[in-house]
Amino acid sequence: MKTSGQLVVLGSINADHILNLDRFPAPGETLTGRRYKIAFGGKGANQAVAAGRSGADIAFIACVGDDDTGERIRQQLADDRIDTAPVSVIPGEATGVALIFVNASGENFIGIHAGANSRLTPDLVEANSESIARAEVLLMQLETPIESVLCAARIARMHNTRIVLNPAPACALRDEMLSLIDIITPNETEAGVLTGINVSDDESAARAAQILHEKGISTVLITLGRRGVWLSERGQGLRIPGFTVDAVDTIAAGDTFNGVLVTALLEGKEMPDAIRFAHAAAAIAVTREGAQPSVPWREEIEAFLKRQE
Ligand code: RIB
């Protein structure tokens, strides 16, 4: 029996170590940063937080280490309106870590130590199959083992749970995996890796979307940075621009977009309205530093949209 409006997110949890620099160092060069901080992140957790703060009824399947960081992250996720019962604590493992450089333009470089995220196994997914089966939507990314993402997608398909995949970080995917997805949300780089098309404008985005449709995905949404998103539904495409703001840090902008998009779809918003709502959330996120500290609450998204009227 489906639970109306229920979202399950499956994905990673990281502690982000963020160093702000004037510019990125060249190979072999050492630079002193302007600021350093540790903030909660991980693509899965960021998307779960974006969904939770924007009002979704959400459970999160993930793993943390049996360390102090893992405990504090679990508490923070619960404060963000997320059911953390399916977050497993892995004995003897460290919580995932991301090392992030941010330059003065707000761009970033990220290196990951998977830690406990690598222990999100198909067995663990199977143990949570009931919540995937009951959910309306399953939202995933690619920062946890691919065989577990595939396992979750198979369970979801068997129980008519809609599957949304944010294929980040970029990774080639087997046709079976692609054929199980209902909505895919790559950025330009990820769309390129999945399709072999160099996505640089609306025309190339439309061609990449067409290839993904041919793999069996009905809705393709390619995020184009400042230019907004290319939305293609069963071959009919259009670009939906985003909002222009002064970006200070783009970490988790895509994650915020994905989590909020799914909240809006679960509320029954039409796709273009859901995208506008998600664009607003991402626009707020890029004006703030860090991953989860930058994710807005619903009231902030609504106030932002009101100011645009
Ligand atoms: O998408 C941003 C996230 O990527 C960061 O929070 C970092 O943890 C990496 O997973």
PDB file of N, CA, C and O in Angstrom, residues 153-214:
ATOM      1  N   ALA A 153      16.601   0.598  -7.345  1.00  0.00           N
ATOM      2  CA  ALA A 153      15.782   0.941  -8.518  1.00  0.00           C
ATOM      3  C   ALA A 153      14.912  -0.254  -8.918  1.00  0.00           C
ATOM      4  O   ALA A 153      13.739  -0.087  -9.279  1.00  0.00           O
ATOM      5  N   ARG A 154      15.468  -1.454  -8.832  1.00  0.00           N
ATOM      6  CA  ARG A 154      14.670  -2.648  -9.179  1.00  0.00           C
ATOM      7  C   ARG A 154      13.498  -2.812  -8.215  1.00  0.00           C
ATOM      8  O   ARG A 154      12.387  -3.109  -8.633  1.00  0.00           O
ATOM      9  N   ILE A 155      13.765  -2.614  -6.921  1.00  0.00           N
ATOM     10  CA  ILE A 155      12.680  -2.737  -5.929  1.00  0.00           C
ATOM     11  C   ILE A 155      11.615  -1.683  -6.217  1.00  0.00           C
ATOM     12  O   ILE A 155      10.412  -1.958  -6.212  1.00  0.00           O
ATOM     13  N   ALA A 156      12.064  -0.459  -6.477  1.00  0.00           N
ATOM     14  CA  ALA A 156      11.117   0.637  -6.733  1.00  0.00           C
ATOM     15  C   ALA A 156      10.257   0.318  -7.956  1.00  0.00           C
ATOM     16  O   ALA A 156       9.024   0.475  -7.929  1.00  0.00           O
ATOM     17  N   ARG A 157      10.886  -0.140  -9.024  1.00  0.00           N
ATOM     18  CA  ARG A 157      10.141  -0.433 -10.251  1.00  0.00           C
ATOM     19  C   ARG A 157       9.084  -1.520 -10.005  1.00  0.00           C
ATOM     20  O   ARG A 157       7.944  -1.423 -10.466  1.00  0.00           O
ATOM     21  N   MET A 158       9.463  -2.530  -9.223  1.00  0.00           N
ATOM     22  CA  MET A 158       8.550  -3.640  -8.936  1.00  0.00           C
ATOM     23  C   MET A 158       7.301  -3.144  -8.207  1.00  0.00           C
ATOM     24  O   MET A 158       6.237  -3.740  -8.306  1.00  0.00           O
ATOM     25  N   HIS A 159       7.444  -2.033  -7.466  1.00  0.00           N
ATOM     26  CA  HIS A 159       6.324  -1.560  -6.641  1.00  0.00           C
ATOM     27  C   HIS A 159       5.776  -0.218  -7.128  1.00  0.00           C
ATOM     28  O   HIS A 159       5.111   0.491  -6.373  1.00  0.00           O
ATOM     29  N   ASN A 160       6.059   0.125  -8.379  1.00  0.00           N
ATOM     30  CA  ASN A 160       5.544   1.375  -8.961  1.00  0.00           C
ATOM     31  C   ASN A 160       5.915   2.626  -8.179  1.00  0.00           C
ATOM     32  O   ASN A 160       5.126   3.575  -8.103  1.00  0.00           O
ATOM     33  N   THR A 161       7.082   2.615  -7.584  1.00  0.00           N
ATOM     34  CA  THR A 161       7.611   3.827  -6.941  1.00  0.00           C
ATOM     35  C   THR A 161       8.387   4.573  -8.018  1.00  0.00           C
ATOM     36  O   THR A 161       9.257   3.994  -8.667  1.00  0.00           O
ATOM     37  N   ARG A 162       8.055   5.861  -8.248  1.00  0.00           N
ATOM     38  CA  ARG A 162       8.744   6.612  -9.305  1.00  0.00           C
ATOM     39  C   ARG A 162      10.211   6.827  -8.930  1.00  0.00           C
ATOM     40  O   ARG A 162      10.512   7.151  -7.776  1.00  0.00           O
ATOM     41  N   ILE A 163      11.097   6.691  -9.905  1.00  0.00           N
ATOM     42  CA  ILE A 163      12.537   6.797  -9.629  1.00  0.00           C
ATOM     43  C   ILE A 163      13.100   8.071 -10.240  1.00  0.00           C
ATOM     44  O   ILE A 163      13.002   8.291 -11.451  1.00  0.00           O
ATOM     45  N   VAL A 164      13.681   8.911  -9.379  1.00  0.00           N
ATOM     46  CA  VAL A 164      14.369  10.119  -9.841  1.00  0.00           C
ATOM     47  C   VAL A 164      15.858   9.904  -9.578  1.00  0.00           C
ATOM     48  O   VAL A 164      16.252   9.623  -8.444  1.00  0.00           O
ATOM     49  N   LEU A 165      16.671  10.004 -10.627  1.00  0.00           N
ATOM     50  CA  LEU A 165      18.118   9.848 -10.452  1.00  0.00           C
ATOM     51  C   LEU A 165      18.831  11.145 -10.813  1.00  0.00           C
ATOM     52  O   LEU A 165      18.679  11.665 -11.915  1.00  0.00           O
ATOM     53  N   ASN A 166      19.612  11.641  -9.853  1.00  0.00           N
ATOM     54  CA  ASN A 166      20.544  12.733 -10.128  1.00  0.00           C
ATOM     55  C   ASN A 166      21.897  12.039 -10.341  1.00  0.00           C
ATOM     56  O   ASN A 166      22.524  11.606  -9.380  1.00  0.00           O
ATOM     57  N   PRO A 167      22.349  11.898 -11.617  1.00  0.00           N
ATOM     58  CA  PRO A 167      23.506  11.042 -11.901  1.00  0.00           C
ATOM     59  C   PRO A 167      24.833  11.734 -11.600  1.00  0.00           C
ATOM     60  O   PRO A 167      25.683  11.902 -12.478  1.00  0.00           O
ATOM     61  N   ALA A 168      25.013  12.105 -10.328  1.00  0.00           N
ATOM     62  CA  ALA A 168      26.203  12.825  -9.882  1.00  0.00           C
ATOM     63  C   ALA A 168      26.860  12.069  -8.737  1.00  0.00           C
ATOM     64  O   ALA A 168      26.143  11.547  -7.875  1.00  0.00           O
ATOM     65  N   PRO A 169      28.222  11.988  -8.720  1.00  0.00           N
ATOM     66  CA  PRO A 169      29.144  12.523  -9.722  1.00  0.00           C
ATOM     67  C   PRO A 169      29.064  11.741 -11.033  1.00  0.00           C
ATOM     68  O   PRO A 169      28.584  10.608 -11.058  1.00  0.00           O
ATOM     69  N   ALA A 170      29.558  12.376 -12.102  1.00  0.00           N
ATOM     70  CA  ALA A 170      29.439  11.826 -13.456  1.00  0.00           C
ATOM     71  C   ALA A 170      29.990  10.410 -13.546  1.00  0.00           C
ATOM     72  O   ALA A 170      31.071  10.118 -13.029  1.00  0.00           O
ATOM     73  N   CYS A 171      29.229   9.547 -14.200  1.00  0.00           N
ATOM     74  CA  CYS A 171      29.607   8.133 -14.286  1.00  0.00           C
ATOM     75  C   CYS A 171      28.783   7.502 -15.411  1.00  0.00           C
ATOM     76  O   CYS A 171      27.591   7.783 -15.530  1.00  0.00           O
ATOM     77  N   ALA A 172      29.433   6.666 -16.238  1.00  0.00           N
ATOM     78  CA  ALA A 172      28.671   5.979 -17.295  1.00  0.00           C
ATOM     79  C   ALA A 172      27.754   4.949 -16.634  1.00  0.00           C
ATOM     80  O   ALA A 172      28.131   4.347 -15.630  1.00  0.00           O
ATOM     81  N   LEU A 173      26.548   4.768 -17.171  1.00  0.00           N
ATOM     82  CA  LEU A 173      25.592   3.842 -16.556  1.00  0.00           C
ATOM     83  C   LEU A 173      25.143   2.790 -17.560  1.00  0.00           C
ATOM     84  O   LEU A 173      24.985   3.084 -18.750  1.00  0.00           O
ATOM     85  N   ARG A 174      24.899   1.561 -17.047  1.00  0.00           N
ATOM     86  CA  ARG A 174      24.433   0.486 -17.921  1.00  0.00           C
ATOM     87  C   ARG A 174      23.009   0.771 -18.376  1.00  0.00           C
ATOM     88  O   ARG A 174      22.225   1.431 -17.688  1.00  0.00           O
ATOM     89  N   ASP A 175      22.649   0.204 -19.548  1.00  0.00           N
ATOM     90  CA  ASP A 175      21.314   0.429 -20.093  1.00  0.00           C
ATOM     91  C   ASP A 175      20.221  -0.026 -19.131  1.00  0.00           C
ATOM     92  O   ASP A 175      19.179   0.610 -19.019  1.00  0.00           O
ATOM     93  N   GLU A 176      20.452  -1.143 -18.401  1.00  0.00           N
ATOM     94  CA  GLU A 176      19.403  -1.608 -17.479  1.00  0.00           C
ATOM     95  C   GLU A 176      19.098  -0.531 -16.443  1.00  0.00           C
ATOM     96  O   GLU A 176      17.933  -0.246 -16.143  1.00  0.00           O
ATOM     97  N   MET A 177      20.160   0.074 -15.907  1.00  0.00           N
ATOM     98  CA  MET A 177      19.967   1.125 -14.893  1.00  0.00           C
ATOM     99  C   MET A 177      19.152   2.278 -15.495  1.00  0.00           C
ATOM    100  O   MET A 177      18.174   2.741 -14.907  1.00  0.00           O
ATOM    101  N   LEU A 178      19.565   2.723 -16.681  1.00  0.00           N
ATOM    102  CA  LEU A 178      18.876   3.859 -17.306  1.00  0.00           C
ATOM    103  C   LEU A 178      17.407   3.523 -17.583  1.00  0.00           C
ATOM    104  O   LEU A 178      16.522   4.364 -17.408  1.00  0.00           O
ATOM    105  N   SER A 179      17.140   2.276 -17.969  1.00  0.00           N
ATOM    106  CA  SER A 179      15.764   1.907 -18.361  1.00  0.00           C
ATOM    107  C   SER A 179      14.809   1.925 -17.170  1.00  0.00           C
ATOM    108  O   SER A 179      13.589   1.942 -17.351  1.00  0.00           O
ATOM    109  N   LEU A 180      15.344   1.909 -15.939  1.00  0.00           N
ATOM    110  CA  LEU A 180      14.478   1.883 -14.750  1.00  0.00           C
ATOM    111  C   LEU A 180      14.080   3.286 -14.284  1.00  0.00           C
ATOM    112  O   LEU A 180      13.206   3.442 -13.439  1.00  0.00           O
ATOM    113  N   ILE A 181      14.732   4.309 -14.840  1.00  0.00           N
ATOM    114  CA  ILE A 181      14.569   5.676 -14.318  1.00  0.00           C
ATOM    115  C   ILE A 181      13.368   6.393 -14.955  1.00  0.00           C
ATOM    116  O   ILE A 181      13.151   6.295 -16.161  1.00  0.00           O
ATOM    117  N   ASP A 182      12.618   7.112 -14.131  1.00  0.00           N
ATOM    118  CA  ASP A 182      11.491   7.910 -14.653  1.00  0.00           C
ATOM    119  C   ASP A 182      11.931   9.336 -14.967  1.00  0.00           C
ATOM    120  O   ASP A 182      11.540   9.899 -15.983  1.00  0.00           O
ATOM    121  N   ILE A 183      12.703   9.926 -14.048  1.00  0.00           N
ATOM    122  CA  ILE A 183      13.180  11.306 -14.242  1.00  0.00           C
ATOM    123  C   ILE A 183      14.686  11.324 -13.983  1.00  0.00           C
ATOM    124  O   ILE A 183      15.131  10.860 -12.936  1.00  0.00           O
ATOM    125  N   ILE A 184      15.461  11.882 -14.920  1.00  0.00           N
ATOM    126  CA  ILE A 184      16.908  11.986 -14.714  1.00  0.00           C
ATOM    127  C   ILE A 184      17.305  13.459 -14.764  1.00  0.00           C
ATOM    128  O   ILE A 184      16.729  14.232 -15.548  1.00  0.00           O
ATOM    129  N   THR A 185      18.270  13.850 -13.899  1.00  0.00           N
ATOM    130  CA  THR A 185      18.598  15.284 -13.770  1.00  0.00           C
ATOM    131  C   THR A 185      20.111  15.528 -13.858  1.00  0.00           C
ATOM    132  O   THR A 185      20.700  16.040 -12.902  1.00  0.00           O
ATOM    133  N   PRO A 186      20.744  15.196 -14.983  1.00  0.00           N
ATOM    134  CA  PRO A 186      22.188  15.440 -15.083  1.00  0.00           C
ATOM    135  C   PRO A 186      22.506  16.924 -15.296  1.00  0.00           C
ATOM    136  O   PRO A 186      21.663  17.664 -15.827  1.00  0.00           O
ATOM    137  N   ASN A 187      23.735  17.340 -14.926  1.00  0.00           N
ATOM    138  CA  ASN A 187      24.195  18.640 -15.405  1.00  0.00           C
ATOM    139  C   ASN A 187      24.836  18.421 -16.779  1.00  0.00           C
ATOM    140  O   ASN A 187      24.811  17.303 -17.315  1.00  0.00           O
ATOM    141  N   GLU A 188      25.431  19.469 -17.338  1.00  0.00           N
ATOM    142  CA  GLU A 188      25.962  19.343 -18.714  1.00  0.00           C
ATOM    143  C   GLU A 188      27.047  18.268 -18.796  1.00  0.00           C
ATOM    144  O   GLU A 188      27.070  17.455 -19.720  1.00  0.00           O
ATOM    145  N   THR A 189      27.963  18.255 -17.798  1.00  0.00           N
ATOM    146  CA  THR A 189      29.061  17.277 -17.800  1.00  0.00           C
ATOM    147  C   THR A 189      28.506  15.862 -17.703  1.00  0.00           C
ATOM    148  O   THR A 189      28.921  14.953 -18.443  1.00  0.00           O
ATOM    149  N   GLU A 190      27.585  15.664 -16.768  1.00  0.00           N
ATOM    150  CA  GLU A 190      27.026  14.323 -16.559  1.00  0.00           C
ATOM    151  C   GLU A 190      26.241  13.857 -17.782  1.00  0.00           C
ATOM    152  O   GLU A 190      26.321  12.683 -18.187  1.00  0.00           O
ATOM    153  N   ALA A 191      25.509  14.791 -18.404  1.00  0.00           N
ATOM    154  CA  ALA A 191      24.762  14.432 -19.618  1.00  0.00           C
ATOM    155  C   ALA A 191      25.746  14.002 -20.712  1.00  0.00           C
ATOM    156  O   ALA A 191      25.492  13.057 -21.471  1.00  0.00           O
ATOM    157  N   GLY A 192      26.906  14.683 -20.754  1.00  0.00           N
ATOM    158  CA  GLY A 192      27.927  14.333 -21.744  1.00  0.00           C
ATOM    159  C   GLY A 192      28.461  12.927 -21.515  1.00  0.00           C
ATOM    160  O   GLY A 192      28.615  12.142 -22.451  1.00  0.00           O
ATOM    161  N   VAL A 193      28.748  12.598 -20.255  1.00  0.00           N
ATOM    162  CA  VAL A 193      29.280  11.260 -19.936  1.00  0.00           C
ATOM    163  C   VAL A 193      28.241  10.181 -20.263  1.00  0.00           C
ATOM    164  O   VAL A 193      28.562   9.103 -20.760  1.00  0.00           O
ATOM    165  N   LEU A 194      26.971  10.469 -20.019  1.00  0.00           N
ATOM    166  CA  LEU A 194      25.923   9.460 -20.249  1.00  0.00           C
ATOM    167  C   LEU A 194      25.612   9.266 -21.724  1.00  0.00           C
ATOM    168  O   LEU A 194      25.167   8.185 -22.132  1.00  0.00           O
ATOM    169  N   THR A 195      25.809  10.315 -22.528  1.00  0.00           N
ATOM    170  CA  THR A 195      25.322  10.241 -23.919  1.00  0.00           C
ATOM    171  C   THR A 195      26.416  10.394 -24.970  1.00  0.00           C
ATOM    172  O   THR A 195      26.163  10.132 -26.153  1.00  0.00           O
ATOM    173  N   GLY A 196      27.590  10.881 -24.570  1.00  0.00           N
ATOM    174  CA  GLY A 196      28.641  11.147 -25.562  1.00  0.00           C
ATOM    175  C   GLY A 196      28.437  12.468 -26.298  1.00  0.00           C
ATOM    176  O   GLY A 196      29.221  12.828 -27.175  1.00  0.00           O
ATOM    177  N   ILE A 197      27.397  13.230 -25.934  1.00  0.00           N
ATOM    178  CA  ILE A 197      27.160  14.537 -26.572  1.00  0.00           C
ATOM    179  C   ILE A 197      27.800  15.634 -25.717  1.00  0.00           C
ATOM    180  O   ILE A 197      27.623  15.655 -24.495  1.00  0.00           O
ATOM    181  N   ASN A 198      28.500  16.542 -26.368  1.00  0.00           N
ATOM    182  CA  ASN A 198      29.068  17.673 -25.647  1.00  0.00           C
ATOM    183  C   ASN A 198      27.960  18.726 -25.488  1.00  0.00           C
ATOM    184  O   ASN A 198      27.623  19.444 -26.426  1.00  0.00           O
ATOM    185  N   VAL A 199      27.363  18.785 -24.296  1.00  0.00           N
ATOM    186  CA  VAL A 199      26.205  19.674 -24.108  1.00  0.00           C
ATOM    187  C   VAL A 199      26.696  21.097 -23.836  1.00  0.00           C
ATOM    188  O   VAL A 199      27.328  21.377 -22.819  1.00  0.00           O
ATOM    189  N   SER A 200      26.387  22.008 -24.777  1.00  0.00           N
ATOM    190  CA  SER A 200      26.874  23.379 -24.620  1.00  0.00           C
ATOM    191  C   SER A 200      25.791  24.407 -24.929  1.00  0.00           C
ATOM    192  O   SER A 200      25.965  25.593 -24.681  1.00  0.00           O
ATOM    193  N   ASP A 201      24.668  23.964 -25.495  1.00  0.00           N
ATOM    194  CA  ASP A 201      23.570  24.889 -25.826  1.00  0.00           C
ATOM    195  C   ASP A 201      22.256  24.099 -25.879  1.00  0.00           C
ATOM    196  O   ASP A 201      22.231  22.895 -25.653  1.00  0.00           O
ATOM    197  N   ASP A 202      21.164  24.805 -26.218  1.00  0.00           N
ATOM    198  CA  ASP A 202      19.849  24.142 -26.207  1.00  0.00           C
ATOM    199  C   ASP A 202      19.788  22.993 -27.212  1.00  0.00           C
ATOM    200  O   ASP A 202      19.216  21.932 -26.926  1.00  0.00           O
ATOM    201  N   GLU A 203      20.409  23.213 -28.358  1.00  0.00           N
ATOM    202  CA  GLU A 203      20.337  22.195 -29.413  1.00  0.00           C
ATOM    203  C   GLU A 203      21.050  20.911 -28.992  1.00  0.00           C
ATOM    204  O   GLU A 203      20.514  19.793 -29.142  1.00  0.00           O
ATOM    205  N   SER A 204      22.248  21.042 -28.394  1.00  0.00           N
ATOM    206  CA  SER A 204      22.963  19.827 -27.959  1.00  0.00           C
ATOM    207  C   SER A 204      22.264  19.203 -26.749  1.00  0.00           C
ATOM    208  O   SER A 204      22.257  17.974 -26.592  1.00  0.00           O
ATOM    209  N   ALA A 205      21.655  20.029 -25.898  1.00  0.00           N
ATOM    210  CA  ALA A 205      20.897  19.483 -24.760  1.00  0.00           C
ATOM    211  C   ALA A 205      19.727  18.647 -25.278  1.00  0.00           C
ATOM    212  O   ALA A 205      19.440  17.560 -24.766  1.00  0.00           O
ATOM    213  N   ALA A 206      19.069  19.148 -26.317  1.00  0.00           N
ATOM    214  CA  ALA A 206      17.930  18.414 -26.893  1.00  0.00           C
ATOM    215  C   ALA A 206      18.389  17.073 -27.465  1.00  0.00           C
ATOM    216  O   ALA A 206      17.717  16.044 -27.308  1.00  0.00           O
ATOM    217  N   ARG A 207      19.574  17.067 -28.090  1.00  0.00           N
ATOM    218  CA  ARG A 207      20.084  15.801 -28.665  1.00  0.00           C
ATOM    219  C   ARG A 207      20.435  14.819 -27.551  1.00  0.00           C
ATOM    220  O   ARG A 207      20.132  13.625 -27.638  1.00  0.00           O
ATOM    221  N   ALA A 208      21.071  15.313 -26.486  1.00  0.00           N
ATOM    222  CA  ALA A 208      21.416  14.422 -25.360  1.00  0.00           C
ATOM    223  C   ALA A 208      20.136  13.870 -24.728  1.00  0.00           C
ATOM    224  O   ALA A 208      20.047  12.685 -24.404  1.00  0.00           O
ATOM    225  N   ALA A 209      19.136  14.747 -24.578  1.00  0.00           N
ATOM    226  CA  ALA A 209      17.865  14.305 -23.977  1.00  0.00           C
ATOM    227  C   ALA A 209      17.246  13.191 -24.816  1.00  0.00           C
ATOM    228  O   ALA A 209      16.724  12.202 -24.283  1.00  0.00           O
ATOM    229  N   GLN A 210      17.316  13.354 -26.123  1.00  0.00           N
ATOM    230  CA  GLN A 210      16.729  12.353 -27.022  1.00  0.00           C
ATOM    231  C   GLN A 210      17.375  10.981 -26.807  1.00  0.00           C
ATOM    232  O   GLN A 210      16.690   9.951 -26.757  1.00  0.00           O
ATOM    233  N   ILE A 211      18.690  10.966 -26.634  1.00  0.00           N
ATOM    234  CA  ILE A 211      19.390   9.686 -26.400  1.00  0.00           C
ATOM    235  C   ILE A 211      18.900   9.055 -25.094  1.00  0.00           C
ATOM    236  O   ILE A 211      18.652   7.854 -25.010  1.00  0.00           O
ATOM    237  N   LEU A 212      18.729   9.894 -24.079  1.00  0.00           N
ATOM    238  CA  LEU A 212      18.261   9.361 -22.791  1.00  0.00           C
ATOM    239  C   LEU A 212      16.814   8.878 -22.892  1.00  0.00           C
ATOM    240  O   LEU A 212      16.448   7.863 -22.287  1.00  0.00           O
ATOM    241  N   HIS A 213      15.984   9.557 -23.698  1.00  0.00           N
ATOM    242  CA  HIS A 213      14.613   9.048 -23.937  1.00  0.00           C
ATOM    243  C   HIS A 213      14.683   7.664 -24.574  1.00  0.00           C
ATOM    244  O   HIS A 213      13.927   6.758 -24.220  1.00  0.00           O
ATOM    245  N   GLU A 214      15.596   7.530 -25.542  1.00  0.00           N
ATOM    246  CA  GLU A 214      15.697   6.230 -26.244  1.00  0.00           C
ATOM    247  C   GLU A 214      16.132   5.098 -25.314  1.00  0.00           C
ATOM    248  O   GLU A 214      15.883   3.932 -25.590  1.00  0.00           O
TER     249      GLU A 214
END
